[in-house]
Short mmCIF file of C-alpha atoms in Angstrom, two decimals:
data_model
loop_
_atom_site.label_atom_id
_atom_site.label_comp_id
_atom_site.label_asym_id
_atom_site.label_seq_id
_atom_site.Cartn_x
_atom_site.Cartn_y
_atom_site.Cartn_z
CA UNK U 29 119.06 130.84 56.24
CA UNK U 30 115.73 130.83 57.23
CA UNK U 31 115.51 127.38 54.81
CA UNK U 32 118.86 126.18 56.21
CA UNK U 33 117.55 126.46 59.78
CA UNK U 34 114.18 124.42 58.84
CA UNK U 35 115.90 121.92 56.92
CA UNK U 36 118.60 121.75 59.95
CA UNK U 37 115.16 120.80 62.40
CA UNK U 38 114.03 119.04 60.10
CA UNK U 39 116.94 116.94 59.86
CA UNK U 40 117.70 116.49 63.40
CA UNK U 41 113.86 115.97 64.29
CA UNK U 42 114.24 112.93 61.90
CA UNK U 43 117.36 111.24 63.58
CA UNK U 44 115.80 111.63 67.18
CA UNK U 45 112.64 110.02 65.52
CA UNK U 46 114.50 106.87 63.58
CA UNK U 47 116.83 106.75 66.96
CA UNK U 48 113.73 106.85 69.23
CA UNK U 49 112.29 103.78 66.78
CA UNK U 50 115.60 102.05 66.49
CA UNK U 51 116.19 101.83 69.91
CA UNK U 52 113.50 99.79 70.89
CA UNK U 53 112.87 98.27 67.42
CA UNK U 54 112.44 94.62 68.94
CA UNK U 55 109.58 95.09 71.07
CA UNK U 56 105.93 94.98 68.85
CA UNK U 57 103.14 97.28 69.38
CA UNK U 58 100.47 99.49 67.40
CA UNK U 59 102.61 101.26 64.66
CA UNK U 60 101.97 105.02 65.65
CA UNK U 61 103.85 104.04 68.77
CA UNK U 62 107.15 102.88 67.48
CA UNK U 63 107.39 106.96 66.59
CA UNK U 64 105.05 109.31 68.50
CA UNK U 65 102.73 109.19 71.99
CA UNK U 66 99.92 109.54 69.59
CA UNK U 67 98.26 106.19 70.87
CA UNK U 68 98.63 107.05 74.16
CA UNK U 69 97.14 110.38 73.88
CA UNK U 70 93.80 108.54 71.71
CA UNK U 71 93.34 105.82 74.45
CA UNK U 72 93.33 108.36 77.17
CA UNK U 73 90.66 110.69 75.07
CA UNK U 74 88.71 108.46 73.40
CA UNK U 75 88.10 107.45 77.97
CA UNK U 76 88.61 103.39 77.30
CA UNK U 77 92.40 103.12 78.19
CA UNK U 78 91.57 100.26 80.20
CA UNK U 79 90.42 98.05 77.41
CA UNK U 80 93.11 99.77 75.05
CA UNK U 81 96.08 98.90 76.96
CA UNK U 82 94.20 95.28 77.42
CA UNK U 83 94.06 94.61 74.15
CA UNK U 84 97.26 95.74 73.20
CA UNK U 85 98.85 92.92 75.32
CA UNK U 86 96.18 90.28 74.36
CA UNK U 87 97.68 91.08 70.75
CA UNK U 88 101.72 91.78 70.89
CA UNK U 89 102.67 90.07 73.74
CA UNK U 90 103.40 90.43 77.48
CA UNK U 91 105.30 93.68 77.04
CA UNK U 92 104.16 95.60 74.59
CA UNK U 93 105.75 99.10 73.01
CA UNK U 94 103.45 102.07 73.55
CA UNK U 95 105.35 104.85 72.86
CA UNK U 96 108.59 105.95 71.63
CA UNK U 97 110.19 105.26 75.15
CA UNK U 98 107.64 103.08 77.10
CA UNK U 99 106.21 99.62 76.77
CA UNK U 100 103.85 97.91 79.33
CA UNK U 101 103.75 94.90 80.75
CA UNK U 102 100.95 91.95 81.25
CA UNK U 103 103.63 90.62 83.45
CA UNK U 104 103.52 90.62 87.80
CA UNK U 105 106.27 89.08 88.22
CA UNK U 106 107.85 91.69 86.60
CA UNK U 107 105.92 94.60 88.21
CA UNK U 108 106.87 92.88 91.51
CA UNK U 109 110.91 92.88 90.38
CA UNK U 110 110.51 96.65 89.58
CA UNK U 111 108.61 97.53 93.25
CA UNK U 112 110.57 95.31 95.36
CA UNK U 113 112.24 97.33 98.00
CA UNK U 114 116.22 97.01 96.58
CA UNK U 115 115.29 97.26 92.91
CA UNK U 116 117.31 99.14 90.88
CA UNK U 117 114.25 100.46 89.01
CA UNK U 118 113.30 103.82 89.67
CA UNK U 119 110.06 106.26 89.31
CA UNK U 120 110.10 107.57 85.68
CA UNK U 121 108.49 111.28 84.96
CA UNK U 122 105.53 109.98 84.81
CA UNK U 123 105.07 110.75 87.78
CA UNK U 124 105.54 114.05 87.48
CA UNK U 125 101.50 114.05 86.07
CA UNK U 126 100.75 113.16 89.45
CA UNK U 127 102.00 116.53 91.37
CA UNK U 128 97.88 118.47 92.09
CA UNK U 129 100.45 121.37 92.92
CA UNK U 130 102.57 121.82 89.79
CA UNK U 131 104.99 123.08 91.92
CA UNK U 132 105.00 120.63 94.80
CA UNK U 133 105.35 116.85 94.82
CA UNK U 134 103.12 114.37 97.31
CA UNK U 135 104.25 110.96 98.21
CA UNK U 136 102.38 109.97 95.35
CA UNK U 137 104.23 111.99 92.87
CA UNK U 138 107.84 112.05 94.42
CA UNK U 139 110.60 110.25 92.47
CA UNK U 140 113.65 111.05 95.24
CA UNK U 141 113.63 107.97 96.68
CA UNK U 142 115.16 108.88 100.04
CA UNK U 143 112.33 111.66 100.35
CA UNK U 144 109.50 109.25 99.51
CA UNK U 145 110.63 106.21 101.93
CA UNK U 146 111.12 109.62 104.44
CA UNK U 147 107.25 110.33 103.68
CA UNK U 148 105.63 107.06 103.67
CA UNK U 149 107.35 106.74 106.94
CA UNK U 150 105.73 109.64 108.53
CA UNK U 151 102.16 108.99 107.44
CA UNK U 152 102.15 104.87 107.52
CA UNK U 153 100.66 104.37 110.74
CA UNK U 154 98.55 107.19 110.46
CA UNK U 155 96.61 105.61 107.08
CA UNK U 156 97.05 102.39 109.36
CA UNK U 157 94.87 103.76 112.09
CA UNK U 158 96.95 102.69 114.87
CA UNK U 159 96.74 106.10 116.49
CA UNK U 160 92.95 107.14 115.33
CA UNK U 161 90.96 105.73 118.35
CA UNK U 162 87.37 106.21 116.43
CA UNK U 163 88.82 104.98 112.95
CA UNK U 164 86.48 102.14 112.13
CA UNK U 165 83.59 104.37 114.05
CA UNK U 166 83.85 107.21 111.34
CA UNK U 167 83.50 104.46 108.76
CA UNK U 168 80.48 102.96 110.66
CA UNK U 169 79.43 106.66 110.66
CA UNK U 170 79.20 107.12 106.99
CA UNK U 171 77.98 103.60 106.03
CA UNK U 172 74.91 104.59 108.42
CA UNK U 173 74.31 107.81 106.67
CA UNK U 174 74.24 106.31 102.96
CA UNK U 175 71.59 103.84 104.56
CA UNK U 176 69.33 106.62 106.01
CA UNK U 177 69.86 109.03 102.50
CA UNK U 178 68.65 105.93 100.82
CA UNK U 179 65.54 104.81 102.91
CA UNK U 180 64.64 109.18 103.32
CA UNK U 181 64.76 109.39 99.51
CA UNK U 182 65.26 107.01 96.98
CA UNK U 183 62.87 103.74 98.17
CA UNK U 184 60.67 103.01 94.91
CA UNK U 185 57.29 101.42 95.50
CA UNK U 186 53.80 100.67 93.33
CA UNK U 187 53.18 104.25 93.58
CA UNK U 188 56.47 106.11 94.15
CA UNK U 189 59.30 105.78 91.21
CA UNK U 190 62.58 106.86 92.99
CA UNK U 191 65.58 106.35 90.48
CA UNK U 192 69.01 106.24 92.37
CA UNK U 193 72.56 107.33 90.72
CA UNK U 194 74.54 105.12 92.85
CA UNK U 195 77.87 106.35 90.54
CA UNK U 196 77.00 109.68 92.41
CA UNK U 197 76.19 108.59 96.07
CA UNK U 198 78.94 106.30 96.36
CA UNK U 199 81.55 108.91 96.06
CA UNK U 200 79.70 110.61 98.31
CA UNK U 201 80.08 107.77 100.63
CA UNK U 202 83.87 107.99 99.98
CA UNK U 203 84.20 111.83 100.42
CA UNK U 204 82.94 111.74 103.45
CA UNK U 205 84.26 108.91 104.81
CA UNK U 206 87.89 109.63 104.10
CA UNK U 207 87.07 113.51 105.06
CA UNK U 208 86.05 112.14 108.56
CA UNK U 209 88.95 109.58 109.17
CA UNK U 210 91.43 112.43 108.32
CA UNK U 211 90.15 115.37 109.89
CA UNK U 212 87.52 113.97 112.30
CA UNK U 213 84.55 115.10 110.11
CA UNK U 214 83.00 114.38 107.21
CA UNK U 215 82.71 116.92 104.38
CA UNK U 216 78.57 116.53 103.81
CA UNK U 217 78.25 115.18 100.98
CA UNK U 218 75.61 112.49 102.37
CA UNK U 219 74.13 114.75 105.06
CA UNK U 220 73.37 117.30 101.76
CA UNK U 221 72.70 114.77 98.74
CA UNK U 222 74.61 117.26 96.45
CA UNK U 223 78.03 117.78 94.46
CA UNK U 224 79.10 120.28 96.99
CA UNK U 225 80.53 122.94 95.52
CA UNK U 226 80.83 121.23 92.22
CA UNK U 227 83.64 119.22 93.36
CA UNK U 228 82.72 115.95 91.24
CA UNK U 229 81.77 117.29 88.47
CA UNK U 230 84.54 120.00 87.86
CA UNK U 231 87.19 117.21 88.45
CA UNK U 232 85.64 114.48 86.01
CA UNK U 233 86.05 117.49 83.49
CA UNK U 234 90.29 118.17 84.78
CA UNK U 235 90.74 114.87 85.06
CA UNK U 236 92.16 114.52 80.62
CA UNK U 237 94.05 117.05 81.20
CA UNK U 238 95.95 116.34 84.35
CA UNK U 239 96.33 112.74 82.95
CA UNK U 240 97.88 114.13 79.66
CA UNK U 241 100.89 115.87 82.06
CA UNK U 242 101.61 111.80 82.78
CA UNK U 243 102.19 111.45 79.19
CA UNK U 244 104.06 115.04 78.70
CA UNK U 245 105.64 115.72 81.34
CA UNK U 246 107.32 118.98 80.26
CA UNK U 247 103.50 120.57 80.13
CA UNK U 248 104.18 120.29 84.34
CA UNK U 249 107.00 123.59 83.58
CA UNK U 250 104.06 125.34 81.42
CA UNK U 251 101.93 125.41 84.29
CA UNK U 252 104.37 126.48 86.78
CA UNK U 253 104.50 129.73 84.36
CA UNK U 254 102.90 132.42 86.36
CA UNK U 255 100.14 132.90 83.15
CA UNK U 256 99.21 129.32 83.55
CA UNK U 257 99.38 129.44 87.50
CA UNK U 258 95.90 132.24 87.41
CA UNK U 259 94.43 129.76 85.30
CA UNK U 260 94.61 126.99 87.76
CA UNK U 261 92.36 125.87 90.82
CA UNK U 262 93.23 128.32 93.83
CA UNK U 263 92.68 128.09 97.20
CA UNK U 264 89.91 130.94 96.94
CA UNK U 265 87.81 129.78 94.08
CA UNK U 266 84.32 129.28 95.56
CA UNK U 267 83.31 125.83 93.68
CA UNK U 268 85.28 123.11 92.32
CA UNK U 269 88.99 121.60 93.24
CA UNK U 270 89.92 125.25 94.30
CA UNK U 271 87.07 125.02 97.10
CA UNK U 272 88.78 121.53 97.96
CA UNK U 273 92.57 123.10 98.04
CA UNK U 274 91.24 126.05 100.13
CA UNK U 275 89.20 123.74 102.81
CA UNK U 276 92.78 121.63 103.32
CA UNK U 277 94.07 124.14 103.46
CA UNK U 278 91.94 125.70 106.25
CA UNK U 279 92.12 122.44 108.03
CA UNK U 280 95.89 122.58 108.58
CA UNK U 281 96.32 126.11 109.06
CA UNK U 282 94.49 125.42 112.27
CA UNK U 283 96.51 122.33 113.37
CA UNK U 284 99.76 124.58 112.86
CA UNK U 285 98.26 127.66 114.63
CA UNK U 286 98.99 128.91 117.88
CA UNK U 287 96.09 127.39 119.68
CA UNK U 288 96.43 124.02 117.44
CA UNK U 289 95.19 121.14 119.94
CA UNK U 290 96.86 117.61 119.26
CA UNK U 291 94.33 115.48 117.65
CA UNK U 292 93.52 111.97 117.37
CA UNK U 293 92.80 111.46 113.29
CA UNK U 294 94.93 110.30 110.43
CA UNK U 295 96.26 114.25 110.26
CA UNK U 296 96.96 114.73 113.57
CA UNK U 297 98.74 111.34 113.55
CA UNK U 298 101.46 112.52 110.15
CA UNK U 299 101.70 115.71 112.32
CA UNK U 300 102.82 113.89 115.49
CA UNK U 301 105.54 111.77 113.16
CA UNK U 302 106.75 114.78 111.42
CA UNK U 303 104.99 115.99 108.55
CA UNK U 304 105.89 119.47 108.00
CA UNK U 305 102.67 122.31 106.97
CA UNK U 306 103.44 122.16 103.57
CA UNK U 307 103.60 118.32 103.31
CA UNK U 308 100.51 118.33 105.49
CA UNK U 309 98.78 120.33 102.48
CA UNK U 310 100.16 118.07 100.22
CA UNK U 311 99.03 115.00 101.54
CA UNK U 312 95.70 116.03 102.91
CA UNK U 313 95.01 117.16 99.32
CA UNK U 314 96.28 113.63 97.99
CA UNK U 315 94.12 112.04 100.48
CA UNK U 316 91.23 113.53 99.16
CA UNK U 317 91.28 112.67 95.12
CA UNK U 318 93.42 109.23 95.59
CA UNK U 319 91.27 107.95 98.67
CA UNK U 320 87.61 108.98 97.66
CA UNK U 321 87.82 108.37 93.49
CA UNK U 322 89.64 104.30 93.48
CA UNK U 323 87.38 103.49 96.24
CA UNK U 324 84.61 104.69 94.75
CA UNK U 325 85.24 103.03 91.54
CA UNK U 326 85.63 99.82 93.40
CA UNK U 327 82.48 100.22 95.19
CA UNK U 328 80.27 100.98 91.95
CA UNK U 329 81.69 98.02 90.10
CA UNK U 330 81.76 95.41 92.59
CA UNK U 331 78.27 96.32 94.00
CA UNK U 332 76.97 96.59 89.71
CA UNK U 333 78.35 93.03 89.23
CA UNK U 334 76.93 91.40 92.49
CA UNK U 335 73.71 92.90 91.48
CA UNK U 336 73.24 91.81 88.07
CA UNK U 337 75.19 88.02 88.71
CA UNK U 338 72.25 85.95 90.28
CA UNK U 339 74.37 83.86 91.56
CA UNK U 340 76.62 85.53 93.46
CA UNK U 341 74.10 87.83 94.67
CA UNK U 342 71.98 84.68 96.00
CA UNK U 343 75.28 83.18 97.31
CA UNK U 344 76.37 86.66 99.28
CA UNK U 345 72.76 87.23 100.49
CA UNK U 346 72.77 83.30 101.93
CA UNK U 347 75.86 84.53 103.51
CA UNK U 348 75.25 87.45 105.64
CA UNK U 349 71.26 86.08 106.40
CA UNK U 350 73.10 83.64 108.25
CA UNK U 351 75.73 85.61 110.21
CA UNK U 352 75.07 86.67 113.27
CA UNK U 353 76.64 90.15 113.09
CA UNK U 354 76.57 93.75 114.66
CA UNK U 355 74.88 97.09 112.64
CA UNK U 356 77.32 97.91 110.71
CA UNK U 357 79.00 94.58 110.52
CA UNK U 358 82.51 95.35 112.13
CA UNK U 359 85.38 94.55 110.27
CA UNK U 360 86.42 91.92 112.16
CA UNK U 361 83.31 90.50 111.01
CA UNK U 362 83.26 90.86 107.74
CA UNK U 363 86.77 89.07 107.55
CA UNK U 364 84.88 85.89 108.81
CA UNK U 365 82.66 85.72 105.84
CA UNK U 366 84.82 83.67 103.45
CA UNK U 367 81.98 84.29 100.10
CA UNK U 368 82.11 87.91 101.09
CA UNK U 369 85.37 88.22 100.93
CA UNK U 370 85.57 86.32 97.01
CA UNK U 371 83.19 88.83 95.67
CA UNK U 372 85.70 91.65 97.51
CA UNK U 373 88.95 90.32 96.13
CA UNK U 374 86.97 89.15 92.67
CA UNK U 375 85.49 92.95 92.47
CA UNK U 376 88.61 94.32 92.72
CA UNK U 377 90.54 91.79 90.49
CA UNK U 378 87.91 92.32 87.37
CA UNK U 379 88.09 96.31 87.73
CA UNK U 380 90.88 97.12 89.43
CA UNK U 381 90.44 101.02 90.22
CA UNK U 382 93.48 102.73 89.30
CA UNK U 383 95.05 101.46 85.51
CA UNK U 384 97.34 104.47 85.21
CA UNK U 385 100.35 103.36 83.82
CA UNK U 386 102.51 104.15 87.10
CA UNK U 387 105.53 103.81 84.82
CA UNK U 388 109.07 102.80 86.23
CA UNK U 389 112.17 103.55 84.70
CA UNK U 390 114.41 100.74 83.81
CA UNK U 391 118.24 101.47 85.73
CA UNK U 392 120.88 102.41 83.25
CA UNK U 393 122.53 99.84 82.75
CA UNK U 394 119.63 98.12 81.43
CA UNK U 395 117.84 94.87 81.99
CA UNK U 396 116.91 91.29 80.17
CA UNK U 397 113.13 90.67 80.25
CA UNK U 398 111.92 87.59 78.95
CA UNK U 399 115.36 86.94 77.07
CA UNK U 400 114.92 90.57 75.26
CA UNK U 401 117.31 93.29 76.33
CA UNK U 402 115.20 96.49 77.24
CA UNK U 403 117.72 99.06 77.19
CA UNK U 404 118.77 101.95 80.46
CA UNK U 405 116.30 104.69 80.53
CA UNK U 406 112.88 102.98 78.98
CA UNK U 407 110.00 103.19 81.03
CA UNK U 408 108.00 100.47 81.91
CA UNK U 409 104.01 100.88 82.55
CA UNK U 410 101.47 98.78 84.50
CA UNK U 411 98.72 96.92 82.79
CA UNK U 412 96.24 96.83 85.54
CA UNK U 413 93.52 94.66 83.32
CA UNK U 414 96.28 93.05 81.50
CA UNK U 415 97.60 91.81 84.51
CA UNK U 416 94.69 90.98 85.94
CA UNK U 417 92.82 89.56 82.90
CA UNK U 418 96.00 87.44 81.75
CA UNK U 419 94.69 84.21 80.83
CA UNK U 420 97.28 82.01 81.87
CA UNK U 421 97.16 83.14 85.18
CA UNK U 422 93.31 83.25 85.83
CA UNK U 423 92.10 80.95 82.68
CA UNK U 424 89.95 81.05 79.82
CA UNK U 425 87.36 82.41 81.66
CA UNK U 426 89.52 85.37 83.16
CA UNK U 427 86.75 88.25 81.86
CA UNK U 428 84.07 86.29 84.16
CA UNK U 429 82.77 87.86 88.03
CA UNK U 430 83.86 84.45 89.58
CA UNK U 431 84.10 84.96 92.93
CA UNK U 432 84.54 81.06 93.59
CA UNK U 433 88.26 81.10 92.10
CA UNK U 434 89.22 82.30 95.39
CA UNK U 435 87.78 79.89 97.37
CA UNK U 436 88.79 76.78 95.19
CA UNK U 437 92.45 76.24 96.80
CA UNK U 438 94.59 75.06 94.11
CA UNK U 439 97.00 77.58 92.90
CA UNK U 440 95.46 79.92 95.40
CA UNK U 441 99.32 81.62 96.51
CA UNK U 442 99.88 82.78 92.32
CA UNK U 443 96.68 84.56 92.49
CA UNK U 444 97.27 86.48 95.73
CA UNK U 445 100.44 87.19 95.01
CA UNK U 446 99.36 88.79 91.79
CA UNK U 447 95.92 90.37 92.87
CA UNK U 448 98.31 92.30 95.17
CA UNK U 449 99.69 94.47 92.25
CA UNK U 450 95.83 96.07 92.79
CA UNK U 451 97.47 98.11 95.46
CA UNK U 452 101.15 98.11 94.02
CA UNK U 453 104.06 95.96 96.69
CA UNK U 454 107.18 96.70 98.11
CA UNK U 455 108.01 100.24 98.77
CA UNK U 456 105.46 101.42 96.36
CA UNK U 457 102.44 99.79 98.31
CA UNK U 458 99.20 101.71 98.35
CA UNK U 459 98.78 103.72 101.95
CA UNK U 460 95.09 103.88 101.88
CA UNK U 461 94.95 100.13 101.05
CA UNK U 462 93.21 99.11 104.88
CA UNK U 463 91.36 102.14 104.66
CA UNK U 464 89.75 101.29 101.75
CA UNK U 465 89.33 97.30 102.15
CA UNK U 466 87.08 98.52 105.82
CA UNK U 467 84.75 100.64 103.54
CA UNK U 468 84.34 97.46 101.13
CA UNK U 469 84.28 95.13 104.28
CA UNK U 470 81.22 97.01 105.65
CA UNK U 471 79.06 98.65 102.33
CA UNK U 472 78.18 95.75 100.61
CA UNK U 473 76.74 93.78 103.59
CA UNK U 474 74.97 96.90 104.86
CA UNK U 475 73.66 97.82 101.26
CA UNK U 476 72.06 94.59 100.90
CA UNK U 477 70.96 94.22 104.25
CA UNK U 478 68.61 96.48 103.89
CA UNK U 479 67.64 96.79 100.49
CA UNK U 480 66.94 95.30 97.13
CA UNK U 481 68.41 96.86 93.71
CA UNK U 482 67.98 96.46 90.38
CA UNK U 483 69.39 98.09 87.45
CA UNK U 484 67.31 100.48 85.53
CA UNK U 485 68.61 100.37 82.21
CA UNK U 486 70.54 96.77 81.60
CA UNK U 487 71.35 97.34 78.50
CA UNK U 488 73.16 100.61 79.56
CA UNK U 489 74.03 100.66 83.63
CA UNK U 490 76.43 103.15 83.63
CA UNK U 491 78.53 106.10 82.02
CA UNK U 492 81.91 104.95 82.56
CA UNK U 493 85.22 106.71 81.22
CA UNK U 494 88.37 105.31 82.03
CA UNK U 495 91.79 108.35 81.66
CA UNK U 496 93.61 105.98 83.96
CA UNK U 497 91.04 106.60 86.69
CA UNK U 498 87.76 106.32 86.30
CA UNK U 499 84.40 108.79 85.98
CA UNK U 500 81.56 106.64 86.56
CA UNK U 501 78.27 107.64 86.59
CA UNK U 502 74.31 107.49 85.56
CA UNK U 503 74.37 104.32 87.64
CA UNK U 504 70.57 104.53 87.76
CA UNK U 505 69.00 101.60 90.40
CA UNK U 506 65.87 101.20 91.72
CA UNK U 507 65.70 100.10 95.46
CA UNK U 508 63.04 98.96 97.60
CA UNK U 509 63.15 97.86 101.07
CA UNK U 510 63.71 94.31 102.55
CA UNK U 511 60.69 92.98 104.40
CA UNK U 512 63.06 92.07 107.06
CA UNK U 513 66.32 93.42 107.87
CA UNK U 514 69.17 90.72 107.23
#
């Protein structure tokens, strides 16, 4: 009997494998991807997912098979089509992996369209900063805290060698910014110059496991079991992700408590527009994770390109020096500096900070894309590096950091439309876009006004791992004071 069951199971598995291969057999891709998710697992675990997907698109074409039911695209037009407000495409179960609490969705993981739209409506005004009277002041406060930290502890002179891990400092800055604009008070990473609660270190170790759920969504149901829940981070933890869960829960409890006062910060706006207590806990946690990691990546990568590209560095310094600016620079002033804006756009283009597949599901009736039929239920993922380094769009120098492309006029509309995929579009556009761009508008100018930077080891400038989002550290820089403030 056991032998018969074994044979039947083997036949069923073989039939399922052949069926999965057959329905997408007309799409090219790495051979292991035709019958298993092993290609995605390997790309995740080797920490080079961004370049693995880029290489696959360049080798196999615009729409590549990277799993039994997963395609990935380098076509921005297809991304706009899938993300459009009235598109029949829906979020796939890939988004299950973005539940930071396995039992509860957030606006990023929510797959029900009506619920997702309702959540966005409740939070849109808060993210825009329209009800936060100290929105820009909160960012200014932390820009100045970063400058103060560098000036007091990390100035290298002829007699003192004080290298600085800018990888860590960038994330201290973004964590303090997002907590300040969200709750009215920064966590204190910059003031203490430490990885508080070992949050960053423990989170980096946890990312591969968390992103594995995007490949195997059924793992989420395992995580909701009573045994696994006892092993997951908890609000009572003294360190790590659990400590941040506890902190956000405490803040939300105060806002919904009997002595609660209306606060003019982001969380206060969410509550005024109808966010429930449970929703507030989920969304404040999402803010910390998504709002700090991606912006920190944008700061690190763009700044590394600035200080290692002499032409760009010189042009940007000249533009800053010639302008009459506040200290810190205001967001309005920053938007009038064309080369700064070009540098920011190019930094985000050449190294988009979030490159998870964010796969959408083809509608039940299927779709025809570039003359090829895609069966209903197929998942199509976002190839971040593939789109933003697509040589058909950006030219043969797509892999080169060249801000001047944004100032050349010709074809700029196509470039702008393509660039927008960084923040998604339509019904899925990133709610935190305005906060992130304001941070970028300020931080580079203030760093360059005060200091001169060089890379300690140009042959090995950082440690960068990509698992859909980036873990970047050991970005050692030498800093000296400018003789005269720009």
